CSV table of C-alpha atoms in Angstrom, one decimal:
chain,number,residue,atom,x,y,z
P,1,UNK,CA,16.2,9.6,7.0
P,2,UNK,CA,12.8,8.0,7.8
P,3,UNK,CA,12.9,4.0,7.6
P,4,UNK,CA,10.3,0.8,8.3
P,5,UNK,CA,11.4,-2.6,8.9
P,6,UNK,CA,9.9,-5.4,9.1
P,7,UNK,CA,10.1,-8.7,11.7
P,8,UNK,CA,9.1,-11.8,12.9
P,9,UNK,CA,9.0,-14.9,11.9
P,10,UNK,CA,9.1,-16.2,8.1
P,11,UNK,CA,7.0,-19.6,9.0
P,12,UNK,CA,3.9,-20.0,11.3
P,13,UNK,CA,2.0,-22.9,11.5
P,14,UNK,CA,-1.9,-23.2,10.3
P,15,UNK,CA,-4.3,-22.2,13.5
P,16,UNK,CA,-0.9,-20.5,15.3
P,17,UNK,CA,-0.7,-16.3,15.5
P,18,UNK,CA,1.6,-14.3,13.1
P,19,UNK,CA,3.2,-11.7,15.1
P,20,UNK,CA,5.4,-9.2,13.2
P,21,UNK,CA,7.2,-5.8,14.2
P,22,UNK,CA,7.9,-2.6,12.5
P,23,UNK,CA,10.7,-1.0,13.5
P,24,UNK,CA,10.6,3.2,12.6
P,25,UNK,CA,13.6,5.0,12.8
P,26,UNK,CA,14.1,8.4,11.5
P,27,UNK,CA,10.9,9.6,12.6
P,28,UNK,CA,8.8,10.0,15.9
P,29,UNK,CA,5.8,7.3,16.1
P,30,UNK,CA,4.2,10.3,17.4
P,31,UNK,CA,1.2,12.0,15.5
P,32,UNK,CA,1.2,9.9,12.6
P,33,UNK,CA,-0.9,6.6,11.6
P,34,UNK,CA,0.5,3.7,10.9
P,35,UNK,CA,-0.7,0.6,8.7
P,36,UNK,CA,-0.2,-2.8,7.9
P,37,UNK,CA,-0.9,-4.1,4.1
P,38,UNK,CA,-0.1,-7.6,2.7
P,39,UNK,CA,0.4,-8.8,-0.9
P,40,UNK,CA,-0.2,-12.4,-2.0
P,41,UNK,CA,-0.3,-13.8,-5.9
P,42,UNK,CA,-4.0,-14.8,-5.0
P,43,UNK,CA,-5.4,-11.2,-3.4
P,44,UNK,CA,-2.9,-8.6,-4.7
P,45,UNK,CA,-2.8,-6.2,-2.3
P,46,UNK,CA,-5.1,-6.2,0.9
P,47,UNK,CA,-4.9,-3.3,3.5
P,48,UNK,CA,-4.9,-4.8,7.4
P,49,UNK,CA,-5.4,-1.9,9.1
P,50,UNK,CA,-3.9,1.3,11.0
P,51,UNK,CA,-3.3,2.5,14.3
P,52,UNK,CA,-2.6,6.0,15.5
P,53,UNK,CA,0.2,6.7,18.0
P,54,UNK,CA,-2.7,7.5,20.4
P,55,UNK,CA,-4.0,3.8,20.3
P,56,UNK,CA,-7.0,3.9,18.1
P,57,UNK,CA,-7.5,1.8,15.0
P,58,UNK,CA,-9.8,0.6,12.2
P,59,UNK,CA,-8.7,-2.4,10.7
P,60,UNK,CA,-10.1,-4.3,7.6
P,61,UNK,CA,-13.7,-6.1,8.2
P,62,UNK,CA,-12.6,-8.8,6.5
P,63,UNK,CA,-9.4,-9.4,9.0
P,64,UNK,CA,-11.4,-7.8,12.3
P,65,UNK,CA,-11.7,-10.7,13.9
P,66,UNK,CA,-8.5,-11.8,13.8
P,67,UNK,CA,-6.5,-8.3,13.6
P,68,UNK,CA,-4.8,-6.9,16.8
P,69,UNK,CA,-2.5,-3.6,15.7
P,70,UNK,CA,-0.3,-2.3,19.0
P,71,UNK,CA,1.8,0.2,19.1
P,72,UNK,CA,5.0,1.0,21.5
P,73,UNK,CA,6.2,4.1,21.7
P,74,UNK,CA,8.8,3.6,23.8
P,75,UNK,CA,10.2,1.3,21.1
P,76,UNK,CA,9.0,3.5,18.3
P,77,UNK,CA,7.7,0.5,17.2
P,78,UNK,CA,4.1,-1.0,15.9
P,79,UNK,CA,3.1,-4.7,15.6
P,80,UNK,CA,0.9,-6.6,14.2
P,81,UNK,CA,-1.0,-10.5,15.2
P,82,UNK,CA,-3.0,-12.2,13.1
P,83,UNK,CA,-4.5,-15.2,14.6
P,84,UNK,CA,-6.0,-18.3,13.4
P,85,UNK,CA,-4.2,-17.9,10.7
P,86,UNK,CA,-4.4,-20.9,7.4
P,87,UNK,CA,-2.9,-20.5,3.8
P,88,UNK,CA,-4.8,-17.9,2.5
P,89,UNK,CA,-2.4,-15.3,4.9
P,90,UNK,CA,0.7,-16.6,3.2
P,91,UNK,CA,1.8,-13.2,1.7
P,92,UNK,CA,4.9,-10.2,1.9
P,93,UNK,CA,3.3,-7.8,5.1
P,94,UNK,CA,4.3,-4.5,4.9
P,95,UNK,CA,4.5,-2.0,7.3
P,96,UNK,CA,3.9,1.9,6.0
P,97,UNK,CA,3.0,5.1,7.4
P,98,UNK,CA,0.5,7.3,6.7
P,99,UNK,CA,2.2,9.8,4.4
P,100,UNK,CA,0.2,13.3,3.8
P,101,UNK,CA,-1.6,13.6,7.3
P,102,UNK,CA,-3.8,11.1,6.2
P,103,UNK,CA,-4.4,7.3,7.6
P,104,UNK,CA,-5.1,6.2,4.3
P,105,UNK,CA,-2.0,7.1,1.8
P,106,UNK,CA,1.0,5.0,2.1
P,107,UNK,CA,4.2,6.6,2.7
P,108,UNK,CA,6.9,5.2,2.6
P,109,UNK,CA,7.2,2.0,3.2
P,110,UNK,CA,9.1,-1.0,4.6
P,111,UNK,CA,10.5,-3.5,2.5
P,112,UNK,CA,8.2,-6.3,3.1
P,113,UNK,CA,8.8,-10.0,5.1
P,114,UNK,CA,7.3,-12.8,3.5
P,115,UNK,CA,5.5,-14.8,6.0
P,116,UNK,CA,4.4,-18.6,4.9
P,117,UNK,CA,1.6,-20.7,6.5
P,118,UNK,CA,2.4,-24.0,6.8
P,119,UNK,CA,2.8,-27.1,9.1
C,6,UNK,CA,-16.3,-2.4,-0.5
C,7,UNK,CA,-15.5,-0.5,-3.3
C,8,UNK,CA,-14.0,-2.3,-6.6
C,9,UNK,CA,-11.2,-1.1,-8.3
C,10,UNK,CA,-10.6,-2.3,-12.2
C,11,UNK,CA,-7.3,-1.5,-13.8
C,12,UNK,CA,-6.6,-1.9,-17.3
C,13,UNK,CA,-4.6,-2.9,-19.6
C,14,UNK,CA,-3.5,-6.0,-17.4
C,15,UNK,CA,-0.2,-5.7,-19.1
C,16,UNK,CA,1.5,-3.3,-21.8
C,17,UNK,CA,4.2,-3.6,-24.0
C,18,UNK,CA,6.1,-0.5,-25.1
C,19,UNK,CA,9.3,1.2,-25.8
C,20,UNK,CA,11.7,4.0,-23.7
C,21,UNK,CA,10.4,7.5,-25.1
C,22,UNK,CA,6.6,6.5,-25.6
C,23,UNK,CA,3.5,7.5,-23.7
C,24,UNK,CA,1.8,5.2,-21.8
C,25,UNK,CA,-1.7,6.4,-20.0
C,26,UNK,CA,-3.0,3.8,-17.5
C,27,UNK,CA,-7.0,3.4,-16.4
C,28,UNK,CA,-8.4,2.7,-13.0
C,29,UNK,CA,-12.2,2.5,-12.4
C,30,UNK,CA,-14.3,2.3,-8.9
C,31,UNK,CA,-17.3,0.4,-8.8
C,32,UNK,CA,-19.0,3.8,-7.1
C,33,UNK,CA,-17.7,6.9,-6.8
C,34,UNK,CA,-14.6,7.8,-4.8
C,35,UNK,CA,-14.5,11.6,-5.7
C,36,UNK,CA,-10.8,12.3,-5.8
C,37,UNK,CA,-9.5,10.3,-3.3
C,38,UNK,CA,-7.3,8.0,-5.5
C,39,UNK,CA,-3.8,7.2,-5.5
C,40,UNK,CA,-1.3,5.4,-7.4
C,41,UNK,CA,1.7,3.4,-7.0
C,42,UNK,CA,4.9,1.9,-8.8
C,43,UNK,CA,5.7,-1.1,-7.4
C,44,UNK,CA,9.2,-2.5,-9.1
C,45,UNK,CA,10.3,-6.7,-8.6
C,46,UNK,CA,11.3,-7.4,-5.3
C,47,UNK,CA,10.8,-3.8,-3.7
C,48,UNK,CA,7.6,-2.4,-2.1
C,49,UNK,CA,5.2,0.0,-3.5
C,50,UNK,CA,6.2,3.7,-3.6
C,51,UNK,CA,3.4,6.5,-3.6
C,52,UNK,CA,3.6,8.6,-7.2
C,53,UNK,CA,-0.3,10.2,-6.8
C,54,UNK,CA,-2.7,10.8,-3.9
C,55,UNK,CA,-6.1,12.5,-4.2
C,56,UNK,CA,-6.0,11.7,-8.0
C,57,UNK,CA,-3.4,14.7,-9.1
C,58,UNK,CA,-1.1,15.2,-6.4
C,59,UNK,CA,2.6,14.4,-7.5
C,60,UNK,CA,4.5,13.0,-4.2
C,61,UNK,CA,7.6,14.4,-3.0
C,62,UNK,CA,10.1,13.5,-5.5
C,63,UNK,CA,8.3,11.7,-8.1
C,64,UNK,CA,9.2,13.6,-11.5
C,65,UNK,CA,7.0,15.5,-13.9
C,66,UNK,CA,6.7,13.1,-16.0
C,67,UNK,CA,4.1,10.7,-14.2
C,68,UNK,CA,0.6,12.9,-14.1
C,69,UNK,CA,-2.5,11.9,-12.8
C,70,UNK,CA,-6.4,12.6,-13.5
C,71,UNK,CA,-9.9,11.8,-12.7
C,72,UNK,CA,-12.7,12.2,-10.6
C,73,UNK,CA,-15.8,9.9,-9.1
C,74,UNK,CA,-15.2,7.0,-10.9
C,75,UNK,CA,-12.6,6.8,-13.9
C,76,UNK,CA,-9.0,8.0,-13.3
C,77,UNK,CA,-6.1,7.8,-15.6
C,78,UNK,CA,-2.2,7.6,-14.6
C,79,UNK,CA,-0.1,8.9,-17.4
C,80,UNK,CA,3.7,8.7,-18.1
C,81,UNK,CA,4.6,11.4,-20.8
C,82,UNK,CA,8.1,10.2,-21.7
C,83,UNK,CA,8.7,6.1,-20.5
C,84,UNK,CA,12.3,6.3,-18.8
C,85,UNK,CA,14.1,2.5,-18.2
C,86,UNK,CA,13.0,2.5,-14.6
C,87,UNK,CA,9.6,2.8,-14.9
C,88,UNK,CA,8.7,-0.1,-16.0
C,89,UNK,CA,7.2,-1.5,-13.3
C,90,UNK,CA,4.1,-2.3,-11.8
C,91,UNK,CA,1.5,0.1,-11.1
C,92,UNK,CA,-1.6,0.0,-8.5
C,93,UNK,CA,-4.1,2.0,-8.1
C,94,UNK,CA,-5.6,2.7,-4.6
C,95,UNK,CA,-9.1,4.5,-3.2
C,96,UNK,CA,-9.3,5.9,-0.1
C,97,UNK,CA,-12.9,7.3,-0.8
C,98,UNK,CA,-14.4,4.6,1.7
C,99,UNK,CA,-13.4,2.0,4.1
C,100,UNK,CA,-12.2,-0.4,3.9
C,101,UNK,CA,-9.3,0.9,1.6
C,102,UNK,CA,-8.9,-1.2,-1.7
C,103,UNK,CA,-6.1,-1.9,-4.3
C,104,UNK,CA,-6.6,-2.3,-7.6
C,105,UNK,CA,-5.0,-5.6,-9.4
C,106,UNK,CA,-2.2,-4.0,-11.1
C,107,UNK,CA,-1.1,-2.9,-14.6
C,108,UNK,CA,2.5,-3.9,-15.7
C,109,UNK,CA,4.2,-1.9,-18.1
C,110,UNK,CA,6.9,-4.0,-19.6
C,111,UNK,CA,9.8,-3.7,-22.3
């Protein structure tokens, strides 16, 4: 049975990178994109970006600056850092696949790590 | 980027009722809509994609509609579990946008 999970740490300090992991079991990282969303009280939900198992992505031009989206598929395993990073990234990230073919349907997904910004 | 505005914010209603929930784009998206229960503390599951396209597993009961710009989710027949809430989501153009969210509560 297909399953995403979430790591890293739960508390980064202002300025610092958030680095987080998504573990896939179940399924092959192979031929299938893979995205990072986040949900905070203050922007709801806010796509990051994806990355196909070849290595290309497209990420959010709101984040682009600060987005890097990796994937290891000797790990079958994608990660993302966010650097720079100040209060407004407080939120749950979540790791899904792109369900349907498509880069831009979520399906399924992991269960969400709340990361906090704060010194 | 493309807007999404879902409404009601919140609705109040009984097991066995109809509930039919609106999502509109700021431009047109054709049919490349999907929606989305999310339930406390769990992440968002996948119920619709390209605006009428039941995922694998969701039951008959959840139907979706629209095209361009308005789209509607519907629940024929509220069952305990879904109340939830539910996002809307466009995939029409990038970047990829949520709406805020309309709770369907007890």
């Amino acid at each position: 049975q297909e399953h995403l999970q979430e790591s890293g740490p739960g508390l980064v300090k202002p300025s610092e990178t958030l680095s987080l992991t998504c573990n896939v079991s179940g399924v092959s990282i192979r031929s299938y994109y893979w995205n990072w969303i986040r949900q905070s009280p203050g922007k709801g939900l806010e796509w990051i970006g994806y990355i196909y198992f070849s290595g290309s992505t497209k990420y959010n031009p709101s984040l682009e600056s600060r987005v890097t989206i990796s994937v290891d598929m000797s790990k079958n395993q994608f990660s993302l850092k966010l650097g720079s990073v100040t209060a407004a990234d407080t939120a749950v990230y979540y790791c899904a696949r792109g369900g349907y073919g498509a880069s831009s349907l979520f399906h399924p997904w992991g269960q969400g790590t709340p990361v906090t910004v704060s010194s | 980027e493309i807007l999404l505005t879902q409404s009601p914010a919140t609705l109040s209603l009984s097991p066995g009722e109809r509930v039919t929930l609106y999502c509109r784009a700021s431009q047109s998206v054709r049919s490349s809509l999907a929606w989305y229960q999310q339930k406390a503390g769990q992440a968002p599951r996948l119920l619709i994609y390209d605006a009428s396209n039941r995922a694998t597993g969701i039951p008959a009961r959840f139907s979706g509609s629209g095209s361009g710009t308005d789209f509607t989710l519907s629940i024929s027949s509220l069952e305990p579990e879904d109340f939830a809430v539910y996002y809307c989501q466009q995939r029409g153009d990038w970047p990829l946008t949520f709406g805020g969210g309309s709770k369907v509560e007890i």
